[in-house]
Short mmCIF file of C-alpha atoms in Angstrom, two decimals:
data_model
loop_
_atom_site.label_atom_id
_atom_site.label_comp_id
_atom_site.label_asym_id
_atom_site.label_seq_id
_atom_site.Cartn_x
_atom_site.Cartn_y
_atom_site.Cartn_z
CA MET A 106 69.98 158.48 65.99
CA THR A 107 70.47 154.35 65.05
CA ARG A 108 74.09 153.89 64.56
CA HIS A 109 75.47 151.68 61.54
CA LEU A 110 74.26 148.36 62.17
CA PRO A 111 76.84 145.67 61.29
CA PRO A 112 75.56 142.30 60.10
CA PHE A 113 75.81 139.08 62.33
CA GLY A 114 78.29 136.73 61.07
CA THR A 115 77.31 133.15 60.30
CA LEU A 116 76.37 131.11 63.50
CA LYS A 117 78.39 128.12 64.09
CA LEU A 118 76.14 125.89 66.31
CA THR A 119 77.60 122.62 68.69
CA ARG A 120 75.81 119.44 68.10
CA GLU A 121 74.14 119.64 71.65
CA GLU A 122 72.73 123.52 70.51
CA GLU A 123 71.34 121.72 66.96
CA PHE A 124 69.76 119.07 69.26
CA ALA A 125 68.10 121.64 71.50
CA ALA A 126 67.04 123.54 68.28
CA ARG A 127 65.64 120.99 66.97
CA GLN A 128 63.99 119.86 70.04
CA GLN A 129 62.09 123.55 70.61
CA ALA A 130 60.90 123.62 67.36
CA SER A 131 59.48 120.10 67.75
CA GLU A 132 57.60 120.94 70.87
CA VAL A 133 56.20 124.15 69.36
CA ILE A 134 54.84 121.93 66.33
CA GLN A 135 53.74 119.47 68.53
CA ARG A 136 51.60 121.83 70.90
CA THR A 137 49.96 123.85 67.75
CA LEU A 138 49.15 120.48 66.52
CA ALA A 139 47.26 119.41 69.54
CA LEU A 140 45.42 122.77 69.50
CA GLU A 141 44.35 122.45 65.90
CA ILE A 142 43.40 119.07 66.17
CA GLU A 143 41.08 120.08 68.98
CA TYR A 144 39.84 123.00 66.95
CA ARG A 145 38.84 120.77 63.82
CA ARG A 146 37.18 118.03 66.41
CA GLN A 147 35.12 121.08 67.64
CA GLY A 148 33.78 121.97 64.14
CA THR A 149 36.25 124.86 63.37
CA ALA A 150 34.46 127.23 65.58
CA VAL A 151 36.15 130.04 66.90
CA ASP A 152 34.75 131.85 70.49
CA THR A 153 34.16 135.17 69.71
CA LYS A 154 34.03 135.81 73.44
CA GLU A 155 37.68 134.70 74.00
CA TRP A 156 38.83 136.08 70.24
CA LYS A 157 38.45 138.97 68.53
CA LYS A 158 38.60 139.29 64.96
CA VAL A 159 41.25 141.89 63.81
CA SER A 160 41.82 141.12 60.14
CA THR A 161 40.23 139.08 57.14
CA VAL A 162 42.21 138.37 53.97
CA ASP A 163 39.68 136.30 51.39
CA ASP A 164 38.98 133.25 53.70
CA PHE A 165 41.78 133.78 56.15
CA HIS A 166 41.31 135.12 59.82
CA VAL A 167 43.33 136.69 62.52
CA TYR A 168 42.48 137.15 65.94
CA LYS A 169 43.50 138.40 69.07
CA GLN A 170 42.86 137.34 72.34
CA ARG A 171 40.45 139.70 74.46
CA ARG A 172 41.83 141.25 77.36
CA ALA A 173 39.37 140.04 79.80
CA VAL A 174 40.39 136.37 79.08
CA ARG A 175 43.90 136.83 78.61
CA ARG A 176 44.85 135.95 82.19
CA ARG A 177 43.14 132.42 81.46
CA SER A 178 44.87 129.56 79.87
CA ASP A 179 43.55 127.81 76.74
CA PRO A 180 40.88 125.15 77.35
CA PRO A 181 42.33 121.82 78.56
CA ILE A 182 42.93 119.19 75.49
CA ARG A 183 40.54 116.15 75.49
CA ARG A 184 43.14 113.41 75.90
CA ASP A 185 40.77 110.61 74.42
CA THR A 186 41.08 112.52 70.96
CA THR A 187 44.39 114.63 71.54
CA CYS A 188 47.01 112.68 73.33
CA SER A 189 50.40 113.74 72.66
CA VAL A 190 51.67 110.08 72.32
CA ASP A 191 49.37 109.67 69.40
CA ILE A 192 50.60 112.64 67.74
CA ALA A 193 53.35 112.21 64.97
CA THR A 194 55.78 114.80 65.75
CA PRO A 195 57.74 116.12 62.63
CA GLU A 196 60.92 114.25 61.54
CA LEU A 197 63.69 116.84 62.76
CA PHE A 198 66.40 114.36 63.32
CA SER A 199 68.40 112.34 60.97
CA VAL A 200 67.30 108.44 60.97
CA ARG A 201 70.81 107.78 61.12
CA ASP A 202 71.42 109.86 64.69
CA ASP A 203 70.64 107.67 67.59
CA SER A 204 70.21 110.69 69.41
CA SER A 205 66.98 111.18 67.70
CA THR A 206 65.39 108.37 69.14
CA LYS A 207 66.47 109.06 72.53
CA TRP A 208 64.92 112.27 72.24
CA ARG A 209 61.55 111.11 70.72
CA ASP A 210 61.40 108.29 73.75
CA SER A 211 61.77 111.20 76.15
CA THR A 212 59.27 113.11 74.42
CA ILE A 213 56.41 110.56 74.57
CA ALA A 214 57.75 109.83 78.09
CA GLY A 215 56.88 113.31 78.74
CA SER A 216 54.01 113.75 76.80
CA GLU A 217 51.74 113.90 80.57
CA SER A 218 53.39 116.76 81.68
CA THR A 219 53.39 118.46 78.09
CA LEU A 220 49.59 118.32 77.71
CA ASP A 221 49.04 119.28 81.46
CA ARG A 222 50.57 122.57 80.99
CA SER A 223 48.69 125.35 79.12
CA PRO A 224 49.24 124.66 75.13
CA SER A 225 50.09 128.35 74.19
CA SER A 226 52.72 128.28 77.00
CA TRP A 227 55.27 128.94 74.19
CA SER A 228 59.25 128.98 74.51
CA ALA A 229 59.39 132.71 75.07
CA SER A 230 58.27 133.79 78.55
CA SER A 231 56.76 136.80 77.23
CA GLY A 232 54.01 135.10 75.70
CA ASN A 233 52.39 134.18 79.39
CA GLU A 234 52.37 137.95 80.25
CA PRO A 235 48.93 139.17 80.39
CA ARG A 236 50.31 142.43 78.47
CA VAL A 237 51.03 140.47 75.61
CA PRO A 238 48.03 138.81 73.62
CA ARG A 239 47.60 135.81 71.96
CA ILE A 240 46.97 135.49 68.35
CA LEU A 241 45.03 133.11 66.70
CA CYS A 242 44.75 132.80 62.85
CA THR A 243 41.93 130.40 60.96
CA GLY A 244 40.44 129.92 57.47
CA ASN A 245 41.20 128.49 54.20
CA VAL A 246 43.60 129.22 51.07
CA GLU A 247 43.22 127.72 47.69
CA GLY A 248 45.18 125.20 46.33
CA ASN A 249 47.40 122.31 46.81
CA LEU A 250 49.92 121.49 49.79
CA GLU A 251 52.99 121.18 48.29
CA ASP A 252 52.40 124.05 45.62
CA PHE A 253 51.79 126.14 49.15
CA MET A 254 54.88 124.97 50.76
CA TYR A 255 56.83 125.37 47.48
CA GLY A 256 55.41 129.16 47.32
CA VAL A 257 56.34 129.97 51.24
CA TYR A 258 59.59 128.12 51.14
CA ASP A 259 62.01 130.38 52.42
CA GLY A 260 65.41 128.00 53.38
CA ASP A 261 68.06 129.84 51.72
CA ASP A 262 69.05 133.24 50.95
CA ASP A 263 67.78 133.60 47.38
CA ALA A 264 64.60 131.81 48.07
CA TRP A 265 63.87 134.02 51.30
CA ARG A 266 64.61 137.35 49.24
CA LEU A 267 62.18 135.86 46.18
CA ARG A 268 59.50 135.13 48.67
CA ALA A 269 59.69 138.40 50.38
CA ALA A 270 59.21 139.93 46.81
CA TYR A 271 56.32 138.12 45.79
CA ILE A 272 54.51 138.16 49.31
CA LYS A 273 55.75 141.57 50.17
CA ASP A 274 57.13 140.79 53.54
CA LYS A 275 59.08 144.22 54.30
CA PHE A 276 62.65 143.97 55.64
CA ASP A 277 65.24 146.38 56.19
CA GLU A 278 68.01 143.42 56.54
CA ALA A 279 67.52 139.59 57.02
CA ARG A 280 70.17 136.65 57.13
CA ILE A 281 69.94 133.07 57.44
CA LEU A 282 72.73 132.44 60.64
CA ALA A 283 72.65 128.75 60.66
CA THR A 284 70.99 126.14 58.31
CA ILE A 285 70.41 122.80 60.45
CA GLU A 286 68.60 120.86 57.93
CA GLY A 287 67.46 121.36 54.33
CA PRO A 288 65.10 119.82 51.82
CA SER A 289 65.79 115.74 51.44
CA LYS A 290 64.19 113.03 49.01
CA ASP A 291 61.83 112.35 52.07
CA ASP A 292 60.90 115.66 52.83
CA PRO A 293 61.52 118.20 49.96
CA PHE A 294 60.22 121.38 51.90
CA ARG A 295 62.41 120.74 54.83
CA PHE A 296 64.12 123.56 56.61
CA LEU A 297 65.16 124.27 60.15
CA GLY A 298 67.79 127.07 60.96
CA ILE A 299 68.30 130.13 62.78
CA LYS A 300 67.06 133.42 61.27
CA TRP A 301 67.49 137.08 62.01
CA PHE A 302 65.82 140.19 60.43
CA THR A 303 65.01 143.88 61.15
CA THR A 304 61.48 145.02 59.66
CA ALA A 305 60.80 147.74 57.56
CA TYR A 306 57.68 149.81 58.93
CA PRO A 307 55.19 151.87 57.07
CA PRO A 308 56.81 155.33 57.02
CA VAL A 309 53.83 156.94 59.13
CA VAL A 310 54.36 154.04 61.91
CA GLY A 311 58.15 153.86 61.48
CA SER A 312 58.45 157.53 62.48
CA PHE A 313 57.27 156.97 65.94
CA ILE A 314 58.10 153.33 66.64
CA GLN A 315 62.14 152.79 67.61
CA LYS A 316 63.32 150.01 65.15
CA ARG A 317 63.54 146.26 66.07
CA ASP A 318 65.12 143.17 65.25
CA THR A 319 63.88 139.62 65.58
CA LEU A 320 65.96 136.48 66.18
CA VAL A 321 64.19 132.98 65.90
CA ILE A 322 64.44 129.37 65.08
CA GLU A 323 62.58 128.38 61.66
CA SER A 324 61.64 125.31 61.03
CA MET A 325 58.89 124.24 57.98
CA GLY A 326 58.07 120.72 56.11
CA ILE A 327 55.53 118.32 55.66
CA ALA A 328 54.82 115.50 58.25
CA LYS A 329 51.94 112.80 58.77
CA ASP A 330 49.54 112.86 61.85
CA GLU A 331 48.42 110.04 63.79
CA HIS A 332 46.51 108.92 60.91
CA GLY A 333 48.86 109.26 58.53
CA VAL A 334 47.04 112.14 57.05
CA PRO A 335 49.85 114.99 55.69
CA TYR A 336 50.17 118.26 57.03
CA GLY A 337 52.54 121.49 56.42
CA TYR A 338 53.89 123.10 59.13
CA TYR A 339 55.80 126.57 59.33
CA ILE A 340 57.02 127.77 62.81
CA MET A 341 59.24 131.11 63.59
CA ASP A 342 59.76 130.76 67.27
CA ASP A 343 61.85 133.09 69.67
CA TYR A 344 65.59 131.91 70.10
CA ALA A 345 68.43 133.12 72.21
CA HIS A 346 72.05 132.66 72.05
CA SER A 347 75.04 133.88 73.75
CA ASN A 348 76.88 134.92 70.34
CA LEU A 349 73.83 136.87 69.00
CA PRO A 350 73.27 139.60 71.65
CA ASP A 351 70.28 142.23 71.72
CA ARG A 352 71.64 145.12 69.70
CA SER A 353 70.45 148.10 71.77
CA GLU A 354 73.92 150.15 71.57
CA TYR A 355 72.60 150.51 68.06
CA GLY A 356 69.03 151.45 69.13
CA LEU A 357 67.49 148.32 68.38
CA LEU A 358 64.64 146.65 70.67
CA ARG A 359 64.40 143.04 70.06
CA ASN A 360 61.24 141.20 69.65
CA LYS A 361 60.06 138.41 71.08
CA PHE A 362 58.12 136.14 68.71
CA SER A 363 56.23 132.90 68.06
CA MET A 364 54.13 131.63 65.59
CA CYS A 365 53.47 128.27 64.22
CA PHE A 366 51.16 127.29 61.46
CA ILE A 367 49.52 123.79 60.75
CA HIS A 368 48.54 123.59 57.12
CA ARG A 369 45.87 120.75 55.83
CA GLN A 370 44.94 119.83 52.69
CA LEU A 371 40.72 119.48 53.35
CA ALA A 372 39.63 119.48 49.74
CA PRO A 373 41.49 118.88 46.21
CA ASN A 374 41.71 122.58 46.20
CA ARG A 375 41.38 123.82 49.42
CA ILE A 376 43.83 124.12 52.46
CA GLY A 377 42.74 124.42 55.81
CA GLU A 378 44.77 127.04 58.10
CA TYR A 379 45.32 127.15 61.72
CA ALA A 380 47.93 129.04 63.54
CA ARG A 381 48.93 130.05 66.99
CA GLY A 382 51.26 132.53 68.73
CA PHE A 383 52.27 135.75 70.18
CA VAL A 384 54.02 138.65 69.32
CA ASP A 385 55.73 141.11 71.80
CA SER A 386 57.65 144.30 70.46
CA GLY A 387 58.23 145.17 73.80
CA GLY A 388 59.13 149.16 74.49
CA ASN A 389 56.16 151.16 74.74
CA VAL A 390 54.21 150.23 71.37
CA PRO A 391 50.37 149.27 72.32
CA PRO A 392 49.82 145.77 71.71
CA ALA A 393 46.89 146.82 69.37
CA VAL A 394 49.60 148.56 67.15
CA THR A 395 51.69 145.22 67.18
CA ILE A 396 48.92 142.89 66.48
CA SER A 397 47.90 145.23 63.52
CA ILE A 398 51.12 144.99 62.10
CA ALA A 399 51.61 141.43 62.72
CA SER A 400 48.31 140.58 61.22
CA ILE A 401 49.61 141.85 57.70
CA SER A 402 52.67 139.92 57.64
CA LEU A 403 50.33 136.57 58.63
CA SER A 404 47.94 137.33 55.96
CA SER A 405 50.23 137.09 53.71
CA VAL A 406 49.84 133.42 53.62
CA THR A 407 47.05 133.54 51.39
CA ASN A 408 49.22 134.54 48.74
CA GLY A 409 51.47 131.22 49.08
CA VAL A 410 49.88 129.27 46.21
CA GLU A 411 49.88 132.24 43.95
CA THR A 412 53.65 132.83 44.69
CA ALA A 413 54.17 129.01 43.76
CA TYR A 414 52.45 129.16 40.40
CA ASN A 415 54.38 132.46 39.48
CA LYS A 416 57.75 130.75 40.43
CA LYS A 417 56.72 127.67 38.32
CA LEU A 418 56.02 129.98 35.00
CA ALA A 419 59.21 131.97 35.43
CA LEU A 420 61.38 128.59 35.95
CA LEU A 421 59.38 127.32 32.94
CA MET A 422 60.05 130.76 30.88
CA ALA A 423 63.79 130.24 31.45
CA SER A 424 63.76 126.73 30.25
CA GLU A 425 61.84 127.29 26.98
CA ARG A 426 64.17 130.30 26.04
CA GLY A 427 65.26 128.55 22.71
CA ARG A 428 61.77 127.27 21.82
CA ARG A 429 60.63 130.67 22.37
CA ARG A 430 63.55 132.14 19.80
CA ALA A 431 62.73 129.71 17.44
CA ALA A 432 59.08 130.08 17.55
CA SER A 433 59.32 134.21 17.43
CA ALA A 434 61.33 133.99 14.38
CA ALA A 435 58.23 132.32 12.35
CA PRO A 436 55.76 135.38 11.40
CA SER A 437 51.99 134.53 12.02
CA SER A 438 49.02 136.79 11.51
CA VAL A 439 46.55 134.11 13.12
CA CYS A 440 45.87 133.46 16.80
CA GLU A 441 47.69 130.25 17.77
CA SER A 442 44.69 129.27 19.96
CA CYS A 443 41.56 130.41 18.68
CA HIS A 444 42.80 130.75 14.67
CA LYS A 445 41.36 133.93 14.24
CA SER A 446 43.37 135.94 11.71
CA ALA A 447 44.23 139.69 12.06
CA HIS A 448 45.32 141.68 9.52
CA GLY A 449 46.42 145.22 9.29
CA VAL A 450 46.15 147.31 12.22
CA LEU A 451 44.29 144.44 14.01
CA SER A 452 47.78 142.57 13.39
CA ARG A 453 49.80 144.40 15.94
CA SER A 454 47.20 142.95 18.78
CA LEU A 455 48.72 139.90 18.40
CA VAL A 456 51.39 138.94 21.38
CA ASP A 457 53.69 136.35 21.80
CA CYS A 458 53.60 134.26 24.70
CA HIS A 459 57.02 134.55 27.12
CA VAL A 460 57.14 130.89 26.90
CA CYS A 461 56.28 128.85 24.13
CA GLY A 462 57.00 132.25 21.62
CA HIS A 463 53.71 131.72 19.94
CA LEU A 464 51.21 134.92 18.67
CA PHE A 465 48.16 135.08 20.49
CA CYS A 466 45.32 137.65 20.62
CA GLY A 467 44.03 139.65 23.70
CA LYS A 468 41.47 137.25 24.53
CA CYS A 469 43.79 134.13 24.52
CA ILE A 470 46.79 135.57 26.55
CA VAL A 471 46.95 136.68 30.35
CA GLU A 472 49.36 139.05 31.80
CA ARG A 473 51.50 137.59 34.78
CA LYS A 474 53.53 139.55 37.04
CA LEU A 475 56.94 137.88 37.69
CA ILE A 476 60.16 138.42 39.43
CA VAL A 477 62.39 138.02 36.50
CA ASP A 478 65.91 139.38 37.83
CA THR A 479 66.72 137.26 40.66
CA GLN A 480 69.82 138.69 41.28
CA SER A 481 69.37 142.18 41.25
CA CYS A 482 69.72 144.24 44.70
CA GLN A 483 65.86 145.21 44.41
CA MET A 484 63.82 142.63 43.18
CA SER A 485 61.04 144.33 40.93
CA SER A 486 57.99 142.52 39.17
CA ARG A 487 57.39 142.89 35.28
CA ALA A 488 53.89 142.03 33.82
CA LEU A 489 54.38 139.79 30.96
CA PRO A 490 52.04 137.70 28.85
CA PHE A 491 51.55 134.11 28.48
CA CYS A 492 49.05 131.74 26.89
CA PHE A 493 46.70 129.67 29.00
CA ALA A 494 48.41 126.59 28.31
CA CYS A 495 51.63 127.73 29.25
CA ILE A 496 50.08 128.72 32.34
CA LEU A 497 48.41 125.50 33.10
CA ARG A 498 51.71 123.65 31.98
CA ALA A 499 53.53 125.41 34.63
CA LYS A 500 50.99 124.92 37.36
CA GLN A 501 50.97 121.19 36.57
CA LEU A 502 54.95 120.80 37.31
CA SER A 503 55.52 118.96 40.70
CA SER A 504 56.49 121.64 43.41
CA ALA A 505 58.25 118.28 45.06
CA ASP A 506 60.57 117.79 42.15
CA LEU A 507 61.41 121.30 41.52
CA MET A 508 62.47 121.72 45.17
CA LEU A 509 65.07 118.81 44.33
CA THR A 510 66.38 120.66 41.55
CA PRO A 511 69.11 122.70 41.66
CA ASP A 512 68.42 126.65 41.37
CA SER A 513 64.20 125.97 41.08
CA LYS A 514 63.74 127.45 44.61
CA LYS A 515 65.37 130.57 43.10
CA GLN A 516 63.07 131.22 40.15
#
């Protein structure tokens, strides 16, 4: 039986430890970006002899590396197209910190050896073990890159809980142990920190799998590649610290986990997705089970843009409470949109929009499921009616501006 699990406290990192965390995150992003560039140079084709499809959600696909080729390293990167010197590493250091320049210089100087190694040699050693299958994710999601980053942002406790509620991440416990960097005017979607969490398994799976915890560096934001083209990145990479030992005495096994996503705006309403990494649950869990569970979580990125729209709509609803009350006080028997009148029994079919407060018929209104009580311990969604004009108005709000507005990340 698992003993009561006391939470980890806040992790106070030294300047050197923060520097090491930035470097670890940057190296993972750089390697994945090199692979993503090569993937697009080759026409986004996936070698099905090496990769076996595990799951598909819409146009997003998760693959695992086939056992027969698992001992091989990734194909070499073509230096003429993806030399790491040309890859714009995300700005993980303050421009006022002299150490950032020194680190970037050392990174460029070491770029030859970086690309000589397999780009899949992730920071956790288990990623190179033959029993641990590597993971590849490819595909597209609809929407705008900034909206997507706003939807998946989880750089503070409230934003993390809200994202989990919308995207259906299942956590038993979750803690942000250290925040190294947060949003700024230059990068509104910036986060770099240390996270710890335990996953809530489905009842059928949880009955025979020992509970596990995960300790990672998480980093996200928007940077530019060597051509000046913006791309979003999101990584969770296995982390270790002497003050955060494994919790085997409480019946927990610690996952080894590394995953890095690259998001690119390929068309006005299309975001290209590419991700590489691995998940090692340890113990006796078959890799196939681990991959199956992981694929569900990885596929949740397809809900990123929709989550952003819902967050914007909830924010707009909260800001327009006064307007809604004033509009609701003025009775009407005509749909505000199509102007068709409703009399008698039909007048009951008119519903007020939860933003503007005007009345609409069933054809001119739509229900959206929103998290409205963000302070409750158990966040739950409610189906609320909104007119099309207010939904469009919410979508058009600037995600970058909202990220720099107090409390907007929590809606």
